Amino acid sequence: MTSDLYPVNRLAAVREATAAAGLDALLLTPGPDLRYVTGYEALPLERLTCLVVPAAGDAFLMVPRLELAAAEHSPASRLGIEFVPWDETDDPYAHVAKRLGQVATVGLADRMWAMASLRFRDALPAAGQVLAGRVLRGLRIRKSAAEVAALREAGAAIDAVHAQVPDLLRAGRTEREVGRDIADAIIAAGHRTVDFVIVGSGPNGASPHHELSERVIQPGDPVVVDIGGQMPSGYCSDSTRVYSVGEPPPAFAAYYEVLRRAQEAACAAVRPGVTCESVDAAAREVITEAGYGERFIHRTGHGIGLETHEEPYIVAGNTEPLAPGFAFSVEPGIYFPGDHGARIEDIVICTEDGGRRVNDRPRELIVV
Amino acid sequence: MTSDLYPVNRLAAVREATAAAGLDALLLTPGPDLRYVTGYEALPLERLTCLVVPAAGDAFLMVPRLELAAAEHSPASRLGIEFVPWDETDDPYAHVAKRLGQVATVGLADRMWAMASLRFRDALPAAGQVLAGRVLRGLRIRKSAAEVAALREAGAAIDAVHAQVPDLLRAGRTEREVGRDIADAIIAAGHRTVDFVIVGSGPNGASPHHELSERVIQPGDPVVVDIGGQMPSGYCSDSTRVYSVGEPPPAFAAYYEVLRRAQEAACAAVRPGVTCESVDAAAREVITEAGYGERFIHRTGHGIGLETHEEPYIVAGNTEPLAPGFAFSVEPGIYFPGDHGARIEDIVICTEDGGRRVNDRPRELIVV
């Protein structure tokens, strides 16, 4: 699978895109940009690991000698590039600068730490720094068939966790107790890491990024469960469902149904050529028309792939048109601080024929 | 505990140090620098969260409105600073720039992502960027009594895991199977996260940053077990012991004893005023005199605290003198690629009276 997911010819495409963008080189430190180009899941360390991709010339990987064996055992070894190990008392930034020679503009991995970007600025004082995202976003935003398959696999894994949630949620348990069981289930379902576990019961459901608390779940509580992790492939899952422990308050049931229709409308709006902001608007219109517009306080979604949050963002003002291979969340929410809240989230892939969800769990309120 | 570990008067000390260093402001995005100053364990997200600490003026926290509740529930709420929430379609960088006005130099969190540092560069085009570490390292490097206590707690937790390793290591199991059990034990011992699990059996022990593989542990294998995680306090553990599954090869036993003496010598060298590089030299001399100098391919250690790797680095060329409160690993190693390797690691605190280890497990080769 690795070879499809991280094809060896991607490096050549990145080099071409670098030249086309007018950049002289990309400098990719550990993180999703490096992984996308090489498949190498390098540790983020204070010692510099950096893939250098000159627009004209051969790419090479600066790597601490300690990490050389790990790099050689990674998919990066298939790329046929030089690995340049450096020793504890070497200056790897100076080494990169010397190899690059005169460069006017370099693209930095979007997540490069300041401790590296400022060292590169000093080692390459004549080089302007821009984000590598300027080059990579156009590639990363259109998922290949193998990437879509990896997102589907991640979606199936998190769906399997949601299928277990009704057995875990009970009045009398704390959010943290339930969250711990969910975290175990995320790993058991095949994820490599647990990235977030939100169990927002009762009033905590009204805080969109609430995580876990010692609150004891009460009868009649609506509970927002928003969970995700990273698969061994590198690709991420993210899905939200709302459960109710017994019958929910009538006011909640009323707006939940509005939310369900809004999420459905936004998913139905997905097709090539439609702008990101109009998908946001599709959800927002339903909610606003029902009188809850002020209660939907965040964007409708975010792209997903090697990062849980990446391009494209489904937000007002983003006029980028969708294209086949775009993958993103559709997750409107309605929140009543102090009382309760709700959010429904699926990951959607834009295809030639419209949006295709990777999550299949029922979207009706699940009374447990 | 939080109030001792993240005292509210630290922010004032940071502001003074910022002024003393000639910086106009610190910009601290999520990560260890922000947590050190505020106690707030903010999520690293594409949406900007940033503590702004002007050298003259009041600090404030830019925070996405979605994260406002989390920030308000964090220890940062004790600091009496303004929280400035921003909405999905605002430009938080422009907002920070407007509030700061004319500034000549800003210090960036050492781990600030390029996607933020380049936005700050554009929003504050007249401001030079340096690392906030220039201000914070002098504070972070000297652990307070509460921080030392947190490191001791982390040390006791990882020692409890090493105490279980003899029961987990058996010929016929794979490194990955053993590693999974160790990861569970790291959490069960009170860590919040598993940061790394290295089980390097036989030849894999010769790769210092090997993690886990499908290799089946063989009778007679030496096995390097280097493990650590982060405690709920934010402070990290890191300890290495070597086990042997049955009697090890005689060549291994010979150099293991050299390594044990080297690690002991380096720990004994720790006291205020001694340079970092001389602690490295103390270990290296023992190994070199025994003829294994070429086999010790890395520095002797790294500082530890809110990060597993931070200042001070115990490495040739680092002439900084130790002072009370410095906390770092002492972990010499000897490696025979293709055969086996060994490393012994304790976290050591420099006190007025010399080094005090936070790890207490036996350092002799443990035959299981």
Coordinates of C-alpha atoms in Angstrom, one line a residue, chain A residues 43 45-47 66-67 69 88-89 108-115 117-118 121 129-131 207-209 211 297-299 309 313 315-316, chain B residues 43 45-47 66-67 69 88-89 108-115 117-118 121 129-131 207-209 211 297-299 309 313 315-316:
Chain A
L43 CA 10.5 12.4 14.5
L45 CA 13.5 16.7 17.1
E46 CA 15.8 19.6 17.9
R47 CA 18.4 17.9 15.6
L66 CA 21.5 8.9 14.9
E67 CA 18.5 8.9 12.6
A69 CA 19.1 3.9 10.2
E88 CA 26.8 16.0 16.8
T89 CA 29.2 18.8 16.4
L108 CA 9.7 26.2 4.3
A109 CA 7.5 23.3 5.6
D110 CA 4.4 24.9 7.0
R111 CA 5.1 23.4 10.4
M112 CA 8.8 24.1 10.4
W113 CA 9.8 25.2 14.0
A114 CA 11.1 28.7 14.4
M115 CA 14.3 27.2 15.9
S117 CA 13.4 28.6 10.2
L118 CA 15.5 31.3 11.9
R121 CA 17.3 32.6 7.6
Q129 CA 11.3 32.6 3.0
V130 CA 7.8 31.6 1.9
L131 CA 5.7 28.6 2.9
S207 CA -18.2 24.1 24.0
P208 CA -17.1 22.8 20.6
H209 CA -13.6 22.0 21.6
E211 CA -12.4 17.5 25.6
I297 CA -20.3 29.8 15.8
H298 CA -17.7 28.1 13.7
R299 CA -16.9 27.3 10.1
H309 CA -6.9 20.1 9.8
Y313 CA -11.3 25.2 4.9
V315 CA -15.6 28.8 5.6
A316 CA -17.1 32.1 4.6
Chain B
L43 CA -3.7 22.5 21.2
L45 CA -3.8 24.2 15.6
E46 CA -3.9 26.1 12.3
R47 CA -6.0 28.7 14.1
L66 CA -13.7 28.1 19.8
E67 CA -10.8 27.7 22.2
A69 CA -13.7 28.1 27.0
E88 CA -13.4 32.7 12.0
T89 CA -13.2 35.5 9.5
L108 CA 9.1 33.7 18.7
A109 CA 8.3 30.5 20.6
D110 CA 11.1 28.1 19.6
R111 CA 8.5 25.7 18.2
M112 CA 6.3 28.3 16.4
W113 CA 5.2 26.9 13.0
A114 CA 6.4 28.7 9.9
M115 CA 2.7 29.2 9.0
S117 CA 6.1 33.0 12.0
L118 CA 5.9 34.1 8.3
R121 CA 6.8 38.6 9.7
Q129 CA 12.5 38.0 14.6
V130 CA 14.6 36.1 17.1
L131 CA 13.9 33.0 19.2
S207 CA 20.7 1.7 16.3
P208 CA 20.3 4.3 19.0
H209 CA 17.0 5.6 17.8
E211 CA 12.0 2.0 17.9
I297 CA 28.5 7.9 18.4
H298 CA 26.3 10.4 20.1
R299 CA 26.4 13.1 22.8
H309 CA 14.9 17.2 24.6
Y313 CA 22.8 19.6 25.8
V315 CA 27.9 17.6 24.2
A316 CA 31.4 18.5 23.2

